[in-house]
Each structure stands twice: as C-alpha cells, then as structure tokens.
Coordinates of C-alpha atoms in Angstrom, one line a residue:
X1 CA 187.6 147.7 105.5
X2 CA 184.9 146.8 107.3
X3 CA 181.9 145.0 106.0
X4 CA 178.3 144.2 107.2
X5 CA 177.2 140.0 106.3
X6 CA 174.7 139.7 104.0
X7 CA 171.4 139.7 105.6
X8 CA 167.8 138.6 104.7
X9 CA 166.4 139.9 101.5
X10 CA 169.8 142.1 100.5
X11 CA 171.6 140.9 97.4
X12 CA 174.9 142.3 98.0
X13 CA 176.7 143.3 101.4
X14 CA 176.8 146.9 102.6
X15 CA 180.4 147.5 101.9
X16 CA 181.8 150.6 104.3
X17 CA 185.1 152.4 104.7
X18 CA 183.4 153.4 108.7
X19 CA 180.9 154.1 110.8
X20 CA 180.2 157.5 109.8
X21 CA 180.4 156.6 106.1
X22 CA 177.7 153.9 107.2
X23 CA 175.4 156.3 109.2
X24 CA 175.6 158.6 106.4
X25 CA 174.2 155.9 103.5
X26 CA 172.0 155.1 105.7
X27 CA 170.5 158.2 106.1
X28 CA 170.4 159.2 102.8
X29 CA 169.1 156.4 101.3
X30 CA 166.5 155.0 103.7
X31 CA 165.5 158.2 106.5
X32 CA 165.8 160.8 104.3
X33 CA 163.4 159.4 101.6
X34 CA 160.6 159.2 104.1
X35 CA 161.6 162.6 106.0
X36 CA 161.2 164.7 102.6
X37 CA 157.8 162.7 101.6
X38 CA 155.9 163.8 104.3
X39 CA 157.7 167.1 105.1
X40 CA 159.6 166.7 108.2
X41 CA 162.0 169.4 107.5
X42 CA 159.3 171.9 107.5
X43 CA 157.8 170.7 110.8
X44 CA 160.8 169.1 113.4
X45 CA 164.9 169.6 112.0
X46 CA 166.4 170.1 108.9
X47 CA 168.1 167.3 106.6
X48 CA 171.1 166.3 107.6
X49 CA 174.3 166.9 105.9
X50 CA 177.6 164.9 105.8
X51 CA 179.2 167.4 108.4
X52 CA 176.5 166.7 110.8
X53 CA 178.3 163.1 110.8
X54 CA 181.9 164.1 110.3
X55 CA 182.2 167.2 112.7
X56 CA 183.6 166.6 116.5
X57 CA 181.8 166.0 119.5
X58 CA 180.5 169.5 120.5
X59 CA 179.5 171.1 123.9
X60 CA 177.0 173.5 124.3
X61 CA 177.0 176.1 126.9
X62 CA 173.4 177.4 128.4
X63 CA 173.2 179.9 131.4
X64 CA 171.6 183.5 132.3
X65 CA 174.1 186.4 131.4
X66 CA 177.0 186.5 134.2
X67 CA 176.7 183.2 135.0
X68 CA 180.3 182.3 134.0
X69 CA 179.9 180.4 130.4
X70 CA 182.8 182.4 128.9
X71 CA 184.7 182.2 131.5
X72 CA 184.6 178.7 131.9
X73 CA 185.7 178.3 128.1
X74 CA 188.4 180.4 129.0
X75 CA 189.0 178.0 132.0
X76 CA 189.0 175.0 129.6
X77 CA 191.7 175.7 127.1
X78 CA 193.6 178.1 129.7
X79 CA 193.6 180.6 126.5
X80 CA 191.3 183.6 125.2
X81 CA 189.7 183.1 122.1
X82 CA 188.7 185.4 119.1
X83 CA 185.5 187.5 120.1
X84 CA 185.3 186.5 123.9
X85 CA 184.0 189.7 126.4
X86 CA 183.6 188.4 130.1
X87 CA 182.0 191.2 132.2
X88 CA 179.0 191.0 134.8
X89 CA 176.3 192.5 132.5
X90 CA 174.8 190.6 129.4
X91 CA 178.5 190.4 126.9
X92 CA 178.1 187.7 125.0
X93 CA 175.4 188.4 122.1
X94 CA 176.4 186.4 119.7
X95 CA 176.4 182.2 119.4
X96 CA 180.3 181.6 118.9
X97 CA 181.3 178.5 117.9
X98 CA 185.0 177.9 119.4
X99 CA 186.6 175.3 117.0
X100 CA 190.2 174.3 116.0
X101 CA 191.9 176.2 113.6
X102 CA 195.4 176.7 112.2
X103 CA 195.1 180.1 111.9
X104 CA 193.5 182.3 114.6
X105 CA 190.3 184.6 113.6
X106 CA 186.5 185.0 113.1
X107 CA 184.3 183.4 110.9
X108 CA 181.1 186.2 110.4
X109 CA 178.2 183.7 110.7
X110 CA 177.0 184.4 106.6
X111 CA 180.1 182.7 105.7
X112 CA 179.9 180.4 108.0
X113 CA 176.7 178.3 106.9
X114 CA 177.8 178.6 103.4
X115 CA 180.9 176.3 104.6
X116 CA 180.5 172.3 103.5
X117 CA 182.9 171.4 105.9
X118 CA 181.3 173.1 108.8
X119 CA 177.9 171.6 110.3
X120 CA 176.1 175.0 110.2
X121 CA 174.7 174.8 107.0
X122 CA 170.7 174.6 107.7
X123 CA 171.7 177.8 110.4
X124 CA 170.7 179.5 107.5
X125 CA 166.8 179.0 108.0
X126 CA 166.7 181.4 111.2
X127 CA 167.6 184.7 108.9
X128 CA 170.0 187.6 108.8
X129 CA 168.5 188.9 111.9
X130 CA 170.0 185.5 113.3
X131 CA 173.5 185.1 111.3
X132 CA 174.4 188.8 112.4
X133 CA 174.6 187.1 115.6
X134 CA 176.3 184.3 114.8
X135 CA 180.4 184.1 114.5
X136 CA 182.9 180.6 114.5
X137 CA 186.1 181.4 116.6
X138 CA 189.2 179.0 115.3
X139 CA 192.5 178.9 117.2
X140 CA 195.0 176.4 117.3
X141 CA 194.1 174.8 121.0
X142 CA 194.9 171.2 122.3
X143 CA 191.7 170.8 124.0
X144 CA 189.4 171.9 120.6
X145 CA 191.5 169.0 118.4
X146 CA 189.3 167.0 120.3
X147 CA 185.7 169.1 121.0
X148 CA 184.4 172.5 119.3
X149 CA 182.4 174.6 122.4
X150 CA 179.2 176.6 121.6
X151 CA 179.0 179.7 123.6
X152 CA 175.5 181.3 123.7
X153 CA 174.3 184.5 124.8
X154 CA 173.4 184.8 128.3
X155 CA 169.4 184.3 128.8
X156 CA 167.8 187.5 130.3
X157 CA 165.9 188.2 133.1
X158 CA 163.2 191.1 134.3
X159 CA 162.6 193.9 131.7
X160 CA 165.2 192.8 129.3
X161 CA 163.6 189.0 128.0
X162 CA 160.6 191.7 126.9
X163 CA 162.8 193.0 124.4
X164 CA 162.9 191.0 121.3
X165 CA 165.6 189.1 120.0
X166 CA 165.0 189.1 116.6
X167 CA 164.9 185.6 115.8
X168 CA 163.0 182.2 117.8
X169 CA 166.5 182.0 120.8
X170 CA 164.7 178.9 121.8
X171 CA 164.4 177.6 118.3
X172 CA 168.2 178.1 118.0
X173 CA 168.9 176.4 120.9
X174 CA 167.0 173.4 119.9
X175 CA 168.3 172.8 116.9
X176 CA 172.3 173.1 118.5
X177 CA 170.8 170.6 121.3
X178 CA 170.2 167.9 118.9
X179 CA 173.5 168.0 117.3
X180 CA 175.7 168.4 120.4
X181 CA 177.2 165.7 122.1
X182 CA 176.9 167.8 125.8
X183 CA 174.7 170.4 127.1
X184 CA 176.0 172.3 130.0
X185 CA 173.5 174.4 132.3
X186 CA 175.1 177.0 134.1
X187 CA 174.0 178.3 137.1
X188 CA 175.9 181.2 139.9
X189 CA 175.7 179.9 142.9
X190 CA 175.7 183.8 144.0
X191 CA 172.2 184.7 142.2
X192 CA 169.8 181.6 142.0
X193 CA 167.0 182.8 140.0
X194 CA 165.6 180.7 137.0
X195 CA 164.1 183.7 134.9
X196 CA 160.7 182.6 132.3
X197 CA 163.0 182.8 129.2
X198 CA 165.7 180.2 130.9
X199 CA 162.7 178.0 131.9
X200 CA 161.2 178.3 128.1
X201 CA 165.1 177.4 127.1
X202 CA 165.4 174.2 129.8
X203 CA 161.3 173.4 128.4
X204 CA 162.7 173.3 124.8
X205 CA 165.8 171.2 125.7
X206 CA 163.6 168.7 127.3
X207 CA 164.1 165.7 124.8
X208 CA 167.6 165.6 125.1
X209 CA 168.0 165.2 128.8
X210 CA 170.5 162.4 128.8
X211 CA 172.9 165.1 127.1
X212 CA 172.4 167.7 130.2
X213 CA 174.3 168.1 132.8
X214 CA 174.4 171.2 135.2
X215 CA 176.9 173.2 136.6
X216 CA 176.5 175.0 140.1
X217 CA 179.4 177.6 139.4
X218 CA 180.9 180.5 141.4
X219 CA 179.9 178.3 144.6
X220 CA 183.8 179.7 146.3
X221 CA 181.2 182.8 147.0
X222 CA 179.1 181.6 149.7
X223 CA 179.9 179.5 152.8
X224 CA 179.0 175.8 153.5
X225 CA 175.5 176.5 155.0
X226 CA 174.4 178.8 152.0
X227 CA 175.7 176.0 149.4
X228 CA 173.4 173.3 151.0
X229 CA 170.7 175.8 151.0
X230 CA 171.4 176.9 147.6
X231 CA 172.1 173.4 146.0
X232 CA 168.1 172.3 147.2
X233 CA 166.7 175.4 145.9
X234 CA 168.1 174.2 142.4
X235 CA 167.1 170.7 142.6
X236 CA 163.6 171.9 143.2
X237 CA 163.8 174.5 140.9
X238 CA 164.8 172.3 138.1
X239 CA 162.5 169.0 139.1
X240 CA 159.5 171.4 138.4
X241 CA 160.8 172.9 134.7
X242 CA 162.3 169.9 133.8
X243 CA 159.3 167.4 135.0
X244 CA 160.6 164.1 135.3
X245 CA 161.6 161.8 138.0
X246 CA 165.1 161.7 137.1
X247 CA 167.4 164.3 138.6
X248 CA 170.1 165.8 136.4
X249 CA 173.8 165.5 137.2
X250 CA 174.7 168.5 139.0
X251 CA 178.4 169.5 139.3
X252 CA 179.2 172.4 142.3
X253 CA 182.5 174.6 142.1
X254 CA 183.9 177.5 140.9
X255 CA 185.0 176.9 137.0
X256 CA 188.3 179.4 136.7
X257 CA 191.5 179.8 137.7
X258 CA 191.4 182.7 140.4
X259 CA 191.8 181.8 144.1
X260 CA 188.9 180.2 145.6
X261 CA 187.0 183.3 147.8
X262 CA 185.9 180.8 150.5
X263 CA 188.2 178.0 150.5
X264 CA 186.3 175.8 152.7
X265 CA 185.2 173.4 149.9
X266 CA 188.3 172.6 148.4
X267 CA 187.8 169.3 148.7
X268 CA 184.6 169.1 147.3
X269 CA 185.2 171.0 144.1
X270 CA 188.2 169.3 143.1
X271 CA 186.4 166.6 142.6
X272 CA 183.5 168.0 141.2
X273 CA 185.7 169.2 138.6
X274 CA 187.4 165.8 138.2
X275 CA 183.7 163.9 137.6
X276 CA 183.3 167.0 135.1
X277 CA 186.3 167.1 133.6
X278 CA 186.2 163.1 133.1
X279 CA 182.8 163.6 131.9
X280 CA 183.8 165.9 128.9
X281 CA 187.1 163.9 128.1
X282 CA 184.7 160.9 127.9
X283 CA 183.2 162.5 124.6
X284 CA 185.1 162.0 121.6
X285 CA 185.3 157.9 122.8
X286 CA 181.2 158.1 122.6
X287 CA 180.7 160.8 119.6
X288 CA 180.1 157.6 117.2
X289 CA 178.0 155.8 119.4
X290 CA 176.0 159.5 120.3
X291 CA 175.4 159.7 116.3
X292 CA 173.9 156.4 116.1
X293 CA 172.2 157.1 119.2
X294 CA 170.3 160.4 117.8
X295 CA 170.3 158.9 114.0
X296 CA 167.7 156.0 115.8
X297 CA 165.4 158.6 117.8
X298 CA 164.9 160.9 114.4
X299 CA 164.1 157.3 112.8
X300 CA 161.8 157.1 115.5
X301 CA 160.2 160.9 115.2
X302 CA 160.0 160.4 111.2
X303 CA 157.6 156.9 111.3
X304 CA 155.8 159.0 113.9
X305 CA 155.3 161.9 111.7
X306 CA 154.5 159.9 109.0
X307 CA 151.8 158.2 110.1
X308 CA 150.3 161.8 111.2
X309 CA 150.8 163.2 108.4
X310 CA 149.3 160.2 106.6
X311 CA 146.2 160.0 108.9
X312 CA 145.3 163.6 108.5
X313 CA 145.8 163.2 104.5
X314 CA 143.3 160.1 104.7
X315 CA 140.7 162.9 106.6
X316 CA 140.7 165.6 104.1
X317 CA 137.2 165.9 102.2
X318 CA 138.5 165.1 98.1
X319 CA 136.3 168.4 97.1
X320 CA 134.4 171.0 99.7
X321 CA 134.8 171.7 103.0
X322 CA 138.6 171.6 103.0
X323 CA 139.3 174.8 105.4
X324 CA 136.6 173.4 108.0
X325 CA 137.6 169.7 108.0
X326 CA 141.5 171.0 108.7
X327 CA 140.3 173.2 111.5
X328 CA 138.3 170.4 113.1
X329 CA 141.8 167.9 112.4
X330 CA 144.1 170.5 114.4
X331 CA 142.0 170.3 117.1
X332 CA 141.1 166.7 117.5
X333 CA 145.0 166.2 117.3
X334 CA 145.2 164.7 120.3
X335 CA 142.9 161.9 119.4
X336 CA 144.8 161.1 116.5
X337 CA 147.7 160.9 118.6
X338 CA 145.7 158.2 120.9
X339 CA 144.5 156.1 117.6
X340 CA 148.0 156.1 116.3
X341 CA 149.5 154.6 119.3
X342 CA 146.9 151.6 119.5
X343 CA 146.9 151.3 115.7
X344 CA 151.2 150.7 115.6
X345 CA 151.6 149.9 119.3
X346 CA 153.8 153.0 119.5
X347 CA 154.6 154.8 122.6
X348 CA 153.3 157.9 123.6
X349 CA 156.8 159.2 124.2
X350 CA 157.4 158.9 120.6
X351 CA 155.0 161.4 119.4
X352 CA 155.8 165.1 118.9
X353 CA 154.7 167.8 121.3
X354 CA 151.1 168.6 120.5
X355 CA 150.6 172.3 120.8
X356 CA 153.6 172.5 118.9
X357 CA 152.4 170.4 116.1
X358 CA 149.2 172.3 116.0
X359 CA 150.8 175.6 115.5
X360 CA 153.2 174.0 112.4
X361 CA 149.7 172.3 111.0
X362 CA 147.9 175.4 111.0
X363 CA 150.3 177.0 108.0
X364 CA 150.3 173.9 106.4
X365 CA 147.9 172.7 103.2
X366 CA 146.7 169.4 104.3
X367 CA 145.7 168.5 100.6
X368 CA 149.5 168.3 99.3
X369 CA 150.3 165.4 102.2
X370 CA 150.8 162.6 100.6
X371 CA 149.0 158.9 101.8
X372 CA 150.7 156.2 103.6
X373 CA 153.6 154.7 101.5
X374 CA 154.6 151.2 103.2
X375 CA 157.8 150.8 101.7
X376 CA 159.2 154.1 102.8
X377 CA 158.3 153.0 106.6
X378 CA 159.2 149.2 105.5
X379 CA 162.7 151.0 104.4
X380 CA 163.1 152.6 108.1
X381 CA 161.9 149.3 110.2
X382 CA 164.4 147.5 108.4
X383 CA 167.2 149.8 109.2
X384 CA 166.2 150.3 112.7
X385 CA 165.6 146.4 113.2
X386 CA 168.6 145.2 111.2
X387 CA 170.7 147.5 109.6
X388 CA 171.4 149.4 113.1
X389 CA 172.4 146.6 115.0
X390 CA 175.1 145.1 112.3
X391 CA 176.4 149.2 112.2
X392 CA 176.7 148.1 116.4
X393 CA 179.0 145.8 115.8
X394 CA 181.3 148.3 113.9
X395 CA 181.3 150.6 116.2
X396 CA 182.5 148.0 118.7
X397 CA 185.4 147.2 116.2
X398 CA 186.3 150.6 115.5
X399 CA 186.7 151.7 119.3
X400 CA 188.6 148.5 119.6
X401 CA 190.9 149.0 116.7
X402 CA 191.4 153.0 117.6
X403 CA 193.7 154.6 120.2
X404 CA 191.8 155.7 123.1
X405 CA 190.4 159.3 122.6
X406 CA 190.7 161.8 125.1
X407 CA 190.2 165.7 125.7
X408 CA 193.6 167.0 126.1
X409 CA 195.5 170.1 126.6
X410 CA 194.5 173.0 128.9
X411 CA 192.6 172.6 132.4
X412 CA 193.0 168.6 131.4
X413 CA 196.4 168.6 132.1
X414 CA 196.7 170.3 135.5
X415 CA 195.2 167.5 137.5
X416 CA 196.5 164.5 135.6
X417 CA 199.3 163.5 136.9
X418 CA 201.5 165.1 139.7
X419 CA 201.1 165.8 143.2
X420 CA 197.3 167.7 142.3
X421 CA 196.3 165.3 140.8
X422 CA 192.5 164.4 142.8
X423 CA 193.3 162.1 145.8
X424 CA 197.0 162.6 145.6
X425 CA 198.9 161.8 148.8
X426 CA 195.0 160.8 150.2
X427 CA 193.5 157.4 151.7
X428 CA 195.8 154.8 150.4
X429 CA 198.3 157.3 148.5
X430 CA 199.1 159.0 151.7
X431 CA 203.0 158.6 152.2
X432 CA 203.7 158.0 148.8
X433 CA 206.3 160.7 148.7
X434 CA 207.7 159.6 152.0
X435 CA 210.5 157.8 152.8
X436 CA 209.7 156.9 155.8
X437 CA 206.7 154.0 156.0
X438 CA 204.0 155.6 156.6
X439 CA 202.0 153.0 158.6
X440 CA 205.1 153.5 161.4
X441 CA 203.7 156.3 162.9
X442 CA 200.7 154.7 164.6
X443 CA 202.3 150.7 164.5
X444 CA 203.1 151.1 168.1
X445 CA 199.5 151.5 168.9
X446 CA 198.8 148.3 166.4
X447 CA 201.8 146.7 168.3
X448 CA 199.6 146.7 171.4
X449 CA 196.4 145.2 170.5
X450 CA 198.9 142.5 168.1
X451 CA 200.6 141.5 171.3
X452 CA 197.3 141.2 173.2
X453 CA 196.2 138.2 170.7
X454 CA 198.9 135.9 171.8
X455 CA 200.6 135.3 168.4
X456 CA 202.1 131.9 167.9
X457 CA 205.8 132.5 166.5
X458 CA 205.1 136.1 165.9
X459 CA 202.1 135.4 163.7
X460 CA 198.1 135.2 164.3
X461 CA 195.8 133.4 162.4
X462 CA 192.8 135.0 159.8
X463 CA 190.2 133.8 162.9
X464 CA 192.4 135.5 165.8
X465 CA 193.1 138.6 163.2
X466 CA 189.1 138.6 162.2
X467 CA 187.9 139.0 165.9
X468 CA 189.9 142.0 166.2
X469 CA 189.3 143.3 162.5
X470 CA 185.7 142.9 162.8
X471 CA 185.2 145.9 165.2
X472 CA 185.8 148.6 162.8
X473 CA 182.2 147.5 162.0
X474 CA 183.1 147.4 158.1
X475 CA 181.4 144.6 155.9
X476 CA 183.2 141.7 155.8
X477 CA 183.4 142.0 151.5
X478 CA 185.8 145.3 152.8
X479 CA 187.2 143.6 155.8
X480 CA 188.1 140.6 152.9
X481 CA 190.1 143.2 150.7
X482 CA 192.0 144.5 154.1
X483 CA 193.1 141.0 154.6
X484 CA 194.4 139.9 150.9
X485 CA 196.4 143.7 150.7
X486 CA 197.3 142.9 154.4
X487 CA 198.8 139.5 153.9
X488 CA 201.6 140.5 151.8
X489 CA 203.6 136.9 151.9
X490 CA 200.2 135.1 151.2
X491 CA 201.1 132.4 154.3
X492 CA 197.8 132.6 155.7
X493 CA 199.1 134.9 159.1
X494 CA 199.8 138.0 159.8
X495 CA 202.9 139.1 161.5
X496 CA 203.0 142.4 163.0
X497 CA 204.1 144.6 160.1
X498 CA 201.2 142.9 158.4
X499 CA 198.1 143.6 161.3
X500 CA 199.7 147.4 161.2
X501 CA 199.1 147.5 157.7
X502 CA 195.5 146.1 158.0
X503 CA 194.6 148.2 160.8
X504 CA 195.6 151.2 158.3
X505 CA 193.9 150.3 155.7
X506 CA 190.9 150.0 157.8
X507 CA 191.3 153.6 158.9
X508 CA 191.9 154.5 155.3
X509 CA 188.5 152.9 154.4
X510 CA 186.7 154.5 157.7
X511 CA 187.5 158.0 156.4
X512 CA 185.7 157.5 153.7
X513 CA 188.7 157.0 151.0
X514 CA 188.2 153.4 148.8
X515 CA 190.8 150.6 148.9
X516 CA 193.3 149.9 146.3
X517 CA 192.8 147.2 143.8
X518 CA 196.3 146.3 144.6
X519 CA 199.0 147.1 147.6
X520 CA 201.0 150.5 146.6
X521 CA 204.5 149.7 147.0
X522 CA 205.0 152.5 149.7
X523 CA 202.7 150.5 151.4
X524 CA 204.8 147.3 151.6
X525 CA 206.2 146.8 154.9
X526 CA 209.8 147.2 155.0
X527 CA 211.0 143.6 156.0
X528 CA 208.2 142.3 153.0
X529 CA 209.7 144.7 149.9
X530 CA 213.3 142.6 149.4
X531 CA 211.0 139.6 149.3
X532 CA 208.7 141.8 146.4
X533 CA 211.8 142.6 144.7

C-alpha cells in the first residue's frame, strides 16, 4: 500500500490502495463539491463516475464517411467485429464502442449506459434519439485487453450534413474527446475536402489538441507528386480550423492490409505506421498519468466557472429588474471574463468559450446561483497545489513497480520482430542474415585509400584516420561514434579491417540511417570476433 506523508494542516495521512483509488477520493470529495454548487454539470461535462477512472485507455476515431475509420479497426486487431459495415457510402451510423469481451456480441446503447462497469453512464443525457445510435461491440481480441476503440459515424458532406441528426453529433463528440486517451483524424488521401460539419467537429475538439493526431490514409492511391501536393493542402487546411501555431502530428499511409496500389512509398509508410503504431502502444503506460492530466484542467475549468457563476450571482438586483439585469450580464460577458482574470491572475486560456457560455446562461435562473464559498475553492487549490503533486509521486512508483504495458496482438505483432520488422536488414542491420561480412564487398576500395596513409605495422593513428574520415563532411560528434564502433580492440589504431568498418559506417550514416549505440556482432571484423568471444 501506498501512502501520501502527512502534509500541512491534514490530521491523518491519505491512506490509498492506487492511483485511481486516489484520483477518485479526490474527486469526490474536493472537485465534485464545488462542481455541483455552482452547476457545472448543467453548463461544461457531467460528474464523473468511478468507471471514468477504472476503464482502459480509449481511442477515438473522427473522419468523413469513406475515409477508412472501420477499416482501420479492422486493420488493428486483424479481426471483424460485431456490427462493422465497410462500404464507400456513409455505413457506419452508429458510435460503437469496440471493447474486450469474453463472449462476442452487441450491447444496444440503452443497456449500455445503464452499465456501472462501463464509462457510458452520463451518455444518457443526449436522449433516445441518441442511444438508438449507440451500440458497445465486445470480442475477445489481444489488442482490446489493452485499449477499447470508438468508432463514429462518418461526418457528411454537401446536401446530406443539412439533414438532421437527431441529437447535438458535435456535443457527442466532445464529451468522448475528454474521456479518451487518443483522437484520431482521418483523412483519404484520394478526396481532400474538409466539409462545414468536420470543421464544426475539429472546432469542438479544439481543447484537447495534445490528444489529436491525424492520419493521411489511403495515400497508396496517388503517386509521389500528388502526396506532396496533397499533404500541404492539409496542413493548410487544418492550421486555419484548428488556429494555433502548433501543427498536429500527421501520420501518411494506407491503414489495411491489401497491397499497396502505388508501391512507391513503401518506405515511407512503414514507418509512418511504426511512429503510429508506437504511438498507440504508448497508451496504456500513460492512461494514469492522462487521468491526472484531465482531473487538473477540469479543476482548473471548475474555479473558473465558479467565480463566473459567483460574479454574476453578486450582479443580480435582490427584488426588480431581474430579467433586464440578466440580459445586460449575458452580454457584458466578456468583461466579466476580463475582471476575473486581473481579479485571480488567471489566464485567459482558462476561461470557457464565450458564445458558448452565453447560450447555456440564457436558460439559466441567475437568482438560484449561489455566492462565492472560499472553502470550496480553498478545497480545490489545496488539491491542485498539494495533493496533486504527492498523487505524482505515486504514479512514478506505480509505473516503476508494474510490468511495462503495451498494445499487443493483431497489426502489433507483424512488425515486431522478424525480418519486417521497420529497418530490418537497413543502415547498420544490413548483412545481418549474411554469412559473409558484409563490409567485404567494398574493403578493397577501403584497402586503397588505408594503404595510401602509410600505416606503421599495419595500423594508423586517430590523427592519420581523422584526415581521411573527415571528408565525409559529417560532424565530428558522428565522426566520434564511427571511431569508438570502429576501433573494435580499443588500442588507439585502426588496422585495416577496422578503417573498412569505419568507412561503412560512415556510408551507413550518409544515407540517412542512424548509428548503433553499440557494434552489431555481424559487424565485427572477422579476425576481431575470437577476440569478442
């Protein structure tokens, strides 16, 4: 059992079995009591529950209809799922949450957020029209013991965004965003066009950006030229809807497992899908830390709110003039905003969005907020200023005490280990499978230039060896590591297994591949590897 040290002012210890025990008392008994005082449910995300904390690190897929979200599911666990309808027009329209499962089936989405165990419960706000549309997929899958996947209907374009939905998409969106752990955008390569419901979608993801990460897919369609062109029409695209200076991680390929239409990127989206790939695996080491990280920015949001909500309670006429007064409020938001900020040196990135606000205030009746209660706020500060950072250190232990987690099974597997594995038999691994040494097919070119610099009983020294070495035109911190791989028997020369080896791994460096922390053994010259042994 883990323990936090008594700190200032606290009787007793917080005693906790974990961090997600922790993050839940916390939250119920010092963020929740200011969130329900001054309404925050009603105006920014329902309270949380204790499956909000406990569930898995979930990844949610956003994209226009035929843009390959399914499909890439698919691609992920190398197995269909319960539900799933891949086709070029608009399939998928339902949300379908793909989670582990002994038993394979579908969970309609009424039962679903009457499920404790599930973290779907406040789903229920958004209505029937919503639920109907709604469905949890469980099957017994490697890769979901690790994540659950949200797949979402694909965003429409032209005539068809006109037509209702039925319920606020964007709302629903929101509300997965901040629970997630990774949003994926997804884009075809084949069809660039960002329609006015996708850019109200990426508008209303905007305060989670450091979960986003974008995916260029189907780019096996078009050839080299036409992916450069596409790629900067994206990056433009999205710099104007997203709005910051930042650029989001963008990840080109094509995300199943067919052959590749136009094969001349091979390269390239291998190891676009290795970044992804690591990217996603990365997730369940980080879901505790992620928790943490979006416990403190609602801690954040609910002082906020509070002190809004409070300032426009201390406004309100006691007797006449009520419906005026909250008119004239609403619309001198903004400079409430402005004396907030200089009143609690808060930043303006803090505050909520303020047309937003205005349309949740107009419903509202201003004479039920209550006033400013300092030890609700004093209850928050505490936990963001002390609390927090003790629940840090536990994190720290648990992650150290913990095998390390990784996404596994499916896609994961096929580039692990083995000869397709990324880089395989590249750079420094080339000749790994070889028998032969593979720096013996150029040494009698190496041989040349060695015997040119007069070597001294078949060795030259580090200053003979650096004029030569030096003409690659590679920084001398690379040209360092090229000489302490290179000198095998640590004597200070090189003979001339050992300037053929250097001069290899300067061409291995020169096309582009990096250096090895430490010499492969197929790299060992032969006359050095009974010495190794």
């Amino acid at each position: 059992m883990f323990s936090w040290s008594k700190g200032e002012g606290k009787k007793d210890p917080e005693l906790f079995q974990n961090v997600s025990e922790g993050l839940k008392r916390l939250y119920r008994t010092k963020l929740f009591p200011l969130e329900d005082t001054y309404h925050f449910h009603d105006f920014h995300s329902p309270a949380l529950e204790d499956a909000d904390f406990d569930n898995k690190p979930m990844v949610l897929l956003v994209g226009q209809y035929s843009t390959g979200k399914t499909t890439f599911i698919r691609h992920l666990m190398e197995q269909d799922f319960p539900g799933m309808r891949i086709g070029p027009e608009p399939t998928t329209d339902s949300f379908i949450a793909v989670m582990h499962g002994e038993q394979e089936g579908v969970i309609p989405g009424n039962a679903l957020v009457v499920d404790p165990k599930k973290p779907f419960r406040k789903l229920n706000a958004f209505g029937n029209a919503f639920l109907n549309r709604f469905m949890c997929a469980q099957l017994n899958n490697p890769v979901l013991e690790s994540i659950s996947i949200i797949d979402t209907p694909g965003i429409l374009s032209g005539e068809k965004q006109r037509i209702s939905r039925g319920y606020d998409f964007a709302a629903v969106l929101e509300w997965f965003a901040e629970r997630v752990d990774r949003i994926i955008l997804l884009f075809d390569a084949h069809k660039l066009d960002i329609s006015d419901e996708f850019s109200e979608v990426i508008k209303a993801l905007k305060n989670h950006e450091d979960k986003m990460r974008v995916v260029l897919n189907k780019a096996d369609q078009i050839s080299t030229q036409q992916l450069m062109r596409v790629y900067g029409a994206l990056m433009w695209s999205l710099g104007k809807i997203i709005n910051t200076p930042e650029v989001v991680r963008v990840y080109i390929g094509s995300f199943w497992a067919q052959p590749l239409l136009i094969a001349d990127n091979r390269k390239l989206f291998e190891a676009e899908e290795q970044d992804l790939f690591h990217d996603i695996q990365s997730l369940p080491r980080n879901a505790t830390l992620r928790k943490l990280n979006d416990l403190i920015k609602r801690a954040r949001l609910a002082k906020v709110h509070a002190y809004i909500i409070s300032a426009l309670k201390k406004e309100m006429p006691s007797v006449f003039g009520k419906d005026s007064k909250k008119k004239e409020l609403i619309n001198s938001l903004g400079a409430i905003y402005e004396k907030i900020q200089k009143e609690h040196n808060i930043s303006p990135g803090d505050f909520p969005n303020l047309k937003k606000m205005q349309e949740l205030l107009a419903v509202q009746d201003f004479t039920k907020f209550p006033a400013i209660k300092p030890k609700l706020l004093e209850s928050v500060e505490d936990m963001l200023g002390s609390d927090i950072a003790k629940l840090m250190t536990l994190v720290r232990k648990e992650e150290a005490a913990m095998p390390i987690q990784s996404v596994k099974g499916g896609a994961f597997e096929g580039t692990m280990n083995g000869p397709f594995g990324h880089g395989y038999g590249e750079g420094a691994g080339e000749g790994i499978d070889e028998l032969e040494w593979i720096v013996a097919r150029d040494k009698p070119s190496y041989d040349e230039i060695f015997y040119t610099l007069s070597p001294i009983n078949g060795k030259i020294s580090g200053a003979t060896a650096k004029k030569e070495m030096v003409k690659s035109k590679l920084p001398n911190t690379v040209l360092g590591k090229v000489w302490i791989l290179a000198d095998v028997d640590k004597d200070g020369y090189l003979d001339d297994e050992e300037f053929a080896l250097a001069n290899h791994l300067i061409k291995v460096k020169l096309e582009g591949h990096e250096l090895p922390a430490k010499l492969p053994t197929h790299l060992v010259p032969p006359s050095k590897r009974q010495e190794q042994n």
